């Protein structure tokens, strides 16, 4: 049962254009969402997050939008740069009780930004 | 400040062998995690720890064991390796709950043949 889904395995975008990466979730108890970026042969690195009390969070070129009614979030990168080429993972937490609130990861989307 | 370090980077095991994946963090984080990533899949939580001496199972704990005797170290033990354990293993740490950023190590690529 995949509770966090990234239905696009890959995305190709021209440099300077907008990249939009999508993520859907099924568990309405999730209350915190994160995006991680991963380069080959490296561990994931945190990019941006959003709490369920917000519908938008911006950090420089990166903006995450949350639509709770649709159980959907998206990551916008504007403008896209070749260095943004990486795998992007969506992750969600909450609804599990206990002190840790473990993360559930999606399967990732490979973004290729063409010069 | 090295962050999260993992050793080894690569390892090939024969079926039935055992090994320990090492993980060390120098950020004084209480929370540490072990994940595995299979091809085309997201990261799955194997075990986690909320502090020295306290560990608990994640989504996919079978075939693994952990210990946490210090804040810095969180080794993952594979007993009786099986081909299904072929994966990339990531260790991570965080200051607190999942709303805090998790810092990941570079990973260990393990092949069991």
CSV table of C-alpha atoms in Angstrom, one decimal:
chain,number,residue,atom,x,y,z
A,1,UNK,CA,0.0,0.0,0.0
A,2,UNK,CA,1.8,3.1,-1.3
A,3,UNK,CA,0.6,5.9,0.9
A,4,UNK,CA,2.8,8.5,-0.8
A,5,UNK,CA,2.8,8.4,-4.6
A,6,UNK,CA,4.9,10.2,-7.2
A,7,UNK,CA,3.3,9.0,-10.5
A,8,UNK,CA,5.9,10.6,-12.8
A,9,UNK,CA,9.1,8.6,-12.7
A,10,UNK,CA,10.8,11.3,-14.8
A,11,UNK,CA,10.5,14.9,-16.0
A,12,UNK,CA,12.5,16.8,-18.5
A,13,UNK,CA,12.5,20.6,-18.6
A,14,UNK,CA,14.4,23.3,-20.4
A,15,UNK,CA,16.8,25.5,-18.4
A,16,UNK,CA,15.0,28.7,-17.3
A,17,UNK,CA,11.5,27.2,-17.4
A,18,UNK,CA,9.4,26.0,-14.5
A,19,UNK,CA,9.7,22.5,-13.2
A,20,UNK,CA,6.6,21.1,-11.5
A,21,UNK,CA,6.9,17.9,-9.5
A,22,UNK,CA,3.8,16.2,-8.2
A,23,UNK,CA,3.0,14.1,-5.2
A,24,UNK,CA,-0.3,12.5,-4.0
A,25,UNK,CA,-1.0,10.9,-0.6
A,26,UNK,CA,-3.7,8.7,0.7
A,27,UNK,CA,-3.5,9.0,4.5
A,28,UNK,CA,-5.5,12.1,5.7
A,29,UNK,CA,-3.7,11.9,9.0
A,30,UNK,CA,-0.4,13.1,7.4
A,31,UNK,CA,0.2,16.6,8.7
A,32,UNK,CA,3.7,17.5,7.5
A,33,UNK,CA,5.3,17.1,4.1
A,34,UNK,CA,8.8,17.4,2.9
A,35,UNK,CA,10.8,17.4,-0.3
A,36,UNK,CA,14.2,15.8,-0.5
A,37,UNK,CA,16.7,16.0,-3.4
A,38,UNK,CA,19.1,13.3,-4.2
A,39,UNK,CA,22.1,13.3,-6.5
A,40,UNK,CA,23.6,10.0,-7.7
A,41,UNK,CA,25.9,8.3,-5.2
A,42,UNK,CA,24.9,10.7,-2.4
A,43,UNK,CA,22.3,10.7,0.4
A,44,UNK,CA,19.1,12.7,0.1
A,45,UNK,CA,19.2,16.3,1.2
A,46,UNK,CA,16.4,18.3,2.6
A,47,UNK,CA,14.9,20.9,0.3
A,48,UNK,CA,11.7,22.4,1.6
A,49,UNK,CA,8.8,21.4,3.8
A,50,UNK,CA,5.2,22.5,4.6
A,51,UNK,CA,2.8,22.0,7.4
A,52,UNK,CA,-0.8,21.0,6.9
A,53,UNK,CA,-1.9,24.3,8.3
A,54,UNK,CA,-0.4,26.1,5.3
A,55,UNK,CA,-1.1,25.8,1.6
A,56,UNK,CA,2.1,27.3,0.3
A,57,UNK,CA,5.7,27.7,1.4
A,58,UNK,CA,8.5,29.4,-0.5
A,59,UNK,CA,12.2,29.3,-0.3
A,60,UNK,CA,14.0,31.1,-3.1
A,61,UNK,CA,13.4,29.3,-6.4
A,62,UNK,CA,11.5,26.5,-4.6
A,63,UNK,CA,7.8,26.7,-3.7
A,64,UNK,CA,5.7,23.9,-2.3
A,65,UNK,CA,1.9,23.9,-2.7
A,66,UNK,CA,-0.4,21.8,-0.6
A,67,UNK,CA,-4.0,21.0,-1.5
A,68,UNK,CA,-5.4,19.1,1.4
A,69,UNK,CA,-8.8,18.4,-0.1
A,70,UNK,CA,-7.2,16.7,-3.1
A,71,UNK,CA,-4.4,15.1,-0.9
A,72,UNK,CA,-1.9,16.6,-3.4
A,73,UNK,CA,1.2,18.6,-3.1
A,74,UNK,CA,3.5,20.0,-5.7
A,75,UNK,CA,7.0,21.4,-5.9
A,76,UNK,CA,7.7,24.3,-8.3
A,77,UNK,CA,11.2,25.2,-9.3
A,78,UNK,CA,11.5,28.6,-11.1
A,79,UNK,CA,13.7,29.1,-13.0
A,80,UNK,CA,15.1,25.6,-13.4
A,81,UNK,CA,18.8,25.2,-13.6
A,82,UNK,CA,21.0,22.3,-14.8
A,83,UNK,CA,22.2,21.8,-11.3
A,84,UNK,CA,18.6,21.0,-10.3
A,85,UNK,CA,18.9,17.7,-12.2
A,86,UNK,CA,18.4,15.1,-9.5
A,87,UNK,CA,15.8,12.7,-8.1
A,88,UNK,CA,13.2,14.4,-5.9
A,89,UNK,CA,11.5,12.5,-3.2
A,90,UNK,CA,8.3,13.6,-1.5
A,91,UNK,CA,7.8,12.5,2.1
A,92,UNK,CA,5.0,12.7,4.6
A,93,UNK,CA,4.8,12.3,8.4
A,94,UNK,CA,2.1,12.2,11.1
A,95,UNK,CA,-0.7,10.0,12.0
A,96,UNK,CA,1.4,7.2,13.5
A,97,UNK,CA,1.3,8.3,17.1
A,98,UNK,CA,4.4,7.9,19.3
A,99,UNK,CA,7.2,10.4,19.5
A,100,UNK,CA,9.0,9.9,16.2
A,101,UNK,CA,6.4,10.6,13.5
A,102,UNK,CA,8.3,8.5,11.0
A,103,UNK,CA,8.6,9.6,7.4
A,104,UNK,CA,6.9,7.8,4.5
A,105,UNK,CA,8.7,8.4,1.2
A,106,UNK,CA,7.4,8.4,-2.4
A,107,UNK,CA,9.2,6.6,-5.1
A,108,UNK,CA,10.9,9.7,-6.5
A,109,UNK,CA,10.9,11.7,-9.7
A,110,UNK,CA,14.0,12.1,-11.8
A,111,UNK,CA,14.3,15.7,-13.0
A,112,UNK,CA,16.5,16.5,-16.0
A,113,UNK,CA,17.1,20.1,-16.8
A,114,UNK,CA,18.3,20.6,-20.3
A,115,UNK,CA,20.7,23.5,-21.0
B,1,UNK,CA,31.8,18.8,10.9
B,2,UNK,CA,31.5,15.6,8.9
B,3,UNK,CA,27.7,15.2,9.4
B,4,UNK,CA,26.6,11.6,8.9
B,5,UNK,CA,29.3,9.1,7.8
B,6,UNK,CA,28.7,5.5,6.7
B,7,UNK,CA,31.1,2.7,6.1
B,8,UNK,CA,31.6,0.7,3.9
B,9,UNK,CA,30.6,2.4,0.7
B,10,UNK,CA,30.2,-0.8,-1.2
B,11,UNK,CA,30.1,-4.5,-0.1
B,12,UNK,CA,29.4,-7.8,-1.8
B,13,UNK,CA,28.2,-10.6,0.5
B,14,UNK,CA,27.5,-14.2,-0.1
B,15,UNK,CA,24.2,-15.7,1.0
B,16,UNK,CA,24.2,-16.6,4.6
B,17,UNK,CA,27.1,-14.2,5.6
B,18,UNK,CA,26.7,-11.5,8.2
B,19,UNK,CA,28.0,-8.0,8.3
B,20,UNK,CA,27.6,-4.7,10.2
B,21,UNK,CA,27.0,-1.4,8.4
B,22,UNK,CA,28.5,1.4,10.4
B,23,UNK,CA,26.9,4.9,10.9
B,24,UNK,CA,28.3,7.8,12.9
B,25,UNK,CA,27.0,11.3,13.3
B,26,UNK,CA,28.8,14.3,14.9
B,27,UNK,CA,25.8,16.7,15.2
B,28,UNK,CA,24.7,15.4,18.7
B,29,UNK,CA,21.3,14.4,17.2
B,30,UNK,CA,19.1,12.2,19.4
B,31,UNK,CA,17.2,10.6,16.5
B,32,UNK,CA,18.8,8.2,14.1
B,33,UNK,CA,17.4,6.1,11.3
B,34,UNK,CA,18.2,3.3,8.9
B,35,UNK,CA,16.6,3.2,5.5
B,36,UNK,CA,16.9,1.0,2.5
B,37,UNK,CA,16.2,2.0,-1.1
B,38,UNK,CA,15.5,-0.6,-3.7
B,39,UNK,CA,15.6,0.3,-7.4
B,40,UNK,CA,12.6,2.4,-8.5
B,41,UNK,CA,11.3,2.6,-4.9
B,42,UNK,CA,11.3,5.1,-2.2
B,43,UNK,CA,13.2,4.9,1.1
B,44,UNK,CA,11.8,2.3,3.5
B,45,UNK,CA,12.5,2.7,7.3
B,46,UNK,CA,14.2,-0.3,8.7
B,47,UNK,CA,14.9,0.7,12.3
B,48,UNK,CA,15.1,4.0,14.2
B,49,UNK,CA,16.4,5.2,17.6
B,50,UNK,CA,15.2,8.1,19.7
B,51,UNK,CA,18.3,8.1,21.9
B,52,UNK,CA,21.1,6.0,23.3
B,53,UNK,CA,19.8,2.6,24.4
B,54,UNK,CA,16.4,3.0,22.7
B,55,UNK,CA,15.6,1.5,19.4
B,56,UNK,CA,12.4,0.4,17.6
B,57,UNK,CA,11.3,-1.2,14.4
B,58,UNK,CA,10.3,0.6,11.2
B,59,UNK,CA,8.5,-0.7,8.2
B,60,UNK,CA,10.9,-3.4,7.1
B,61,UNK,CA,12.9,-4.7,10.1
B,62,UNK,CA,13.0,-8.4,9.3
B,63,UNK,CA,16.6,-9.7,8.8
B,64,UNK,CA,18.2,-6.8,10.6
B,65,UNK,CA,19.2,-5.8,14.1
B,66,UNK,CA,20.4,-2.5,15.5
B,67,UNK,CA,22.0,-1.2,18.7
B,68,UNK,CA,22.5,2.3,20.0
B,69,UNK,CA,25.1,2.4,22.8
B,70,UNK,CA,26.2,6.0,22.2
B,71,UNK,CA,24.6,9.1,20.8
B,72,UNK,CA,27.0,9.1,17.9
B,73,UNK,CA,26.8,5.5,16.6
B,74,UNK,CA,24.0,3.5,15.2
B,75,UNK,CA,25.2,0.3,13.5
B,76,UNK,CA,23.0,-2.0,11.5
B,77,UNK,CA,23.6,-5.7,11.6
B,78,UNK,CA,22.6,-8.1,8.9
B,79,UNK,CA,22.4,-11.7,10.0
B,80,UNK,CA,22.3,-14.5,7.4
B,81,UNK,CA,22.3,-12.2,4.3
B,82,UNK,CA,19.7,-13.0,1.6
B,83,UNK,CA,19.5,-11.7,-2.0
B,84,UNK,CA,16.4,-9.7,-1.0
B,85,UNK,CA,18.7,-7.6,1.1
B,86,UNK,CA,20.5,-6.3,-1.9
B,87,UNK,CA,19.8,-2.6,-1.7
B,88,UNK,CA,21.3,0.8,-0.9
B,89,UNK,CA,21.3,1.5,2.8
B,90,UNK,CA,21.1,5.1,4.1
B,91,UNK,CA,21.6,6.2,7.7
B,92,UNK,CA,20.1,9.5,8.8
B,93,UNK,CA,19.9,11.6,11.9
B,94,UNK,CA,17.8,14.5,13.1
B,95,UNK,CA,17.5,16.8,16.1
B,96,UNK,CA,13.9,15.7,16.9
B,97,UNK,CA,10.7,14.6,15.4
B,98,UNK,CA,10.1,14.0,11.6
B,99,UNK,CA,9.2,17.7,11.2
B,100,UNK,CA,12.9,18.4,11.7
B,101,UNK,CA,15.3,17.9,8.8
B,102,UNK,CA,16.9,14.5,8.5
B,103,UNK,CA,20.5,14.5,7.5
B,104,UNK,CA,21.5,11.5,5.4
B,105,UNK,CA,24.8,9.7,5.0
B,106,UNK,CA,26.1,8.9,1.5
B,107,UNK,CA,24.8,5.3,1.6
B,108,UNK,CA,26.2,1.8,1.5
B,109,UNK,CA,25.5,-0.2,-1.7
B,110,UNK,CA,25.1,-3.9,-0.7
B,111,UNK,CA,24.9,-6.8,-3.1
B,112,UNK,CA,24.1,-10.3,-1.8
B,113,UNK,CA,24.8,-13.1,-4.2
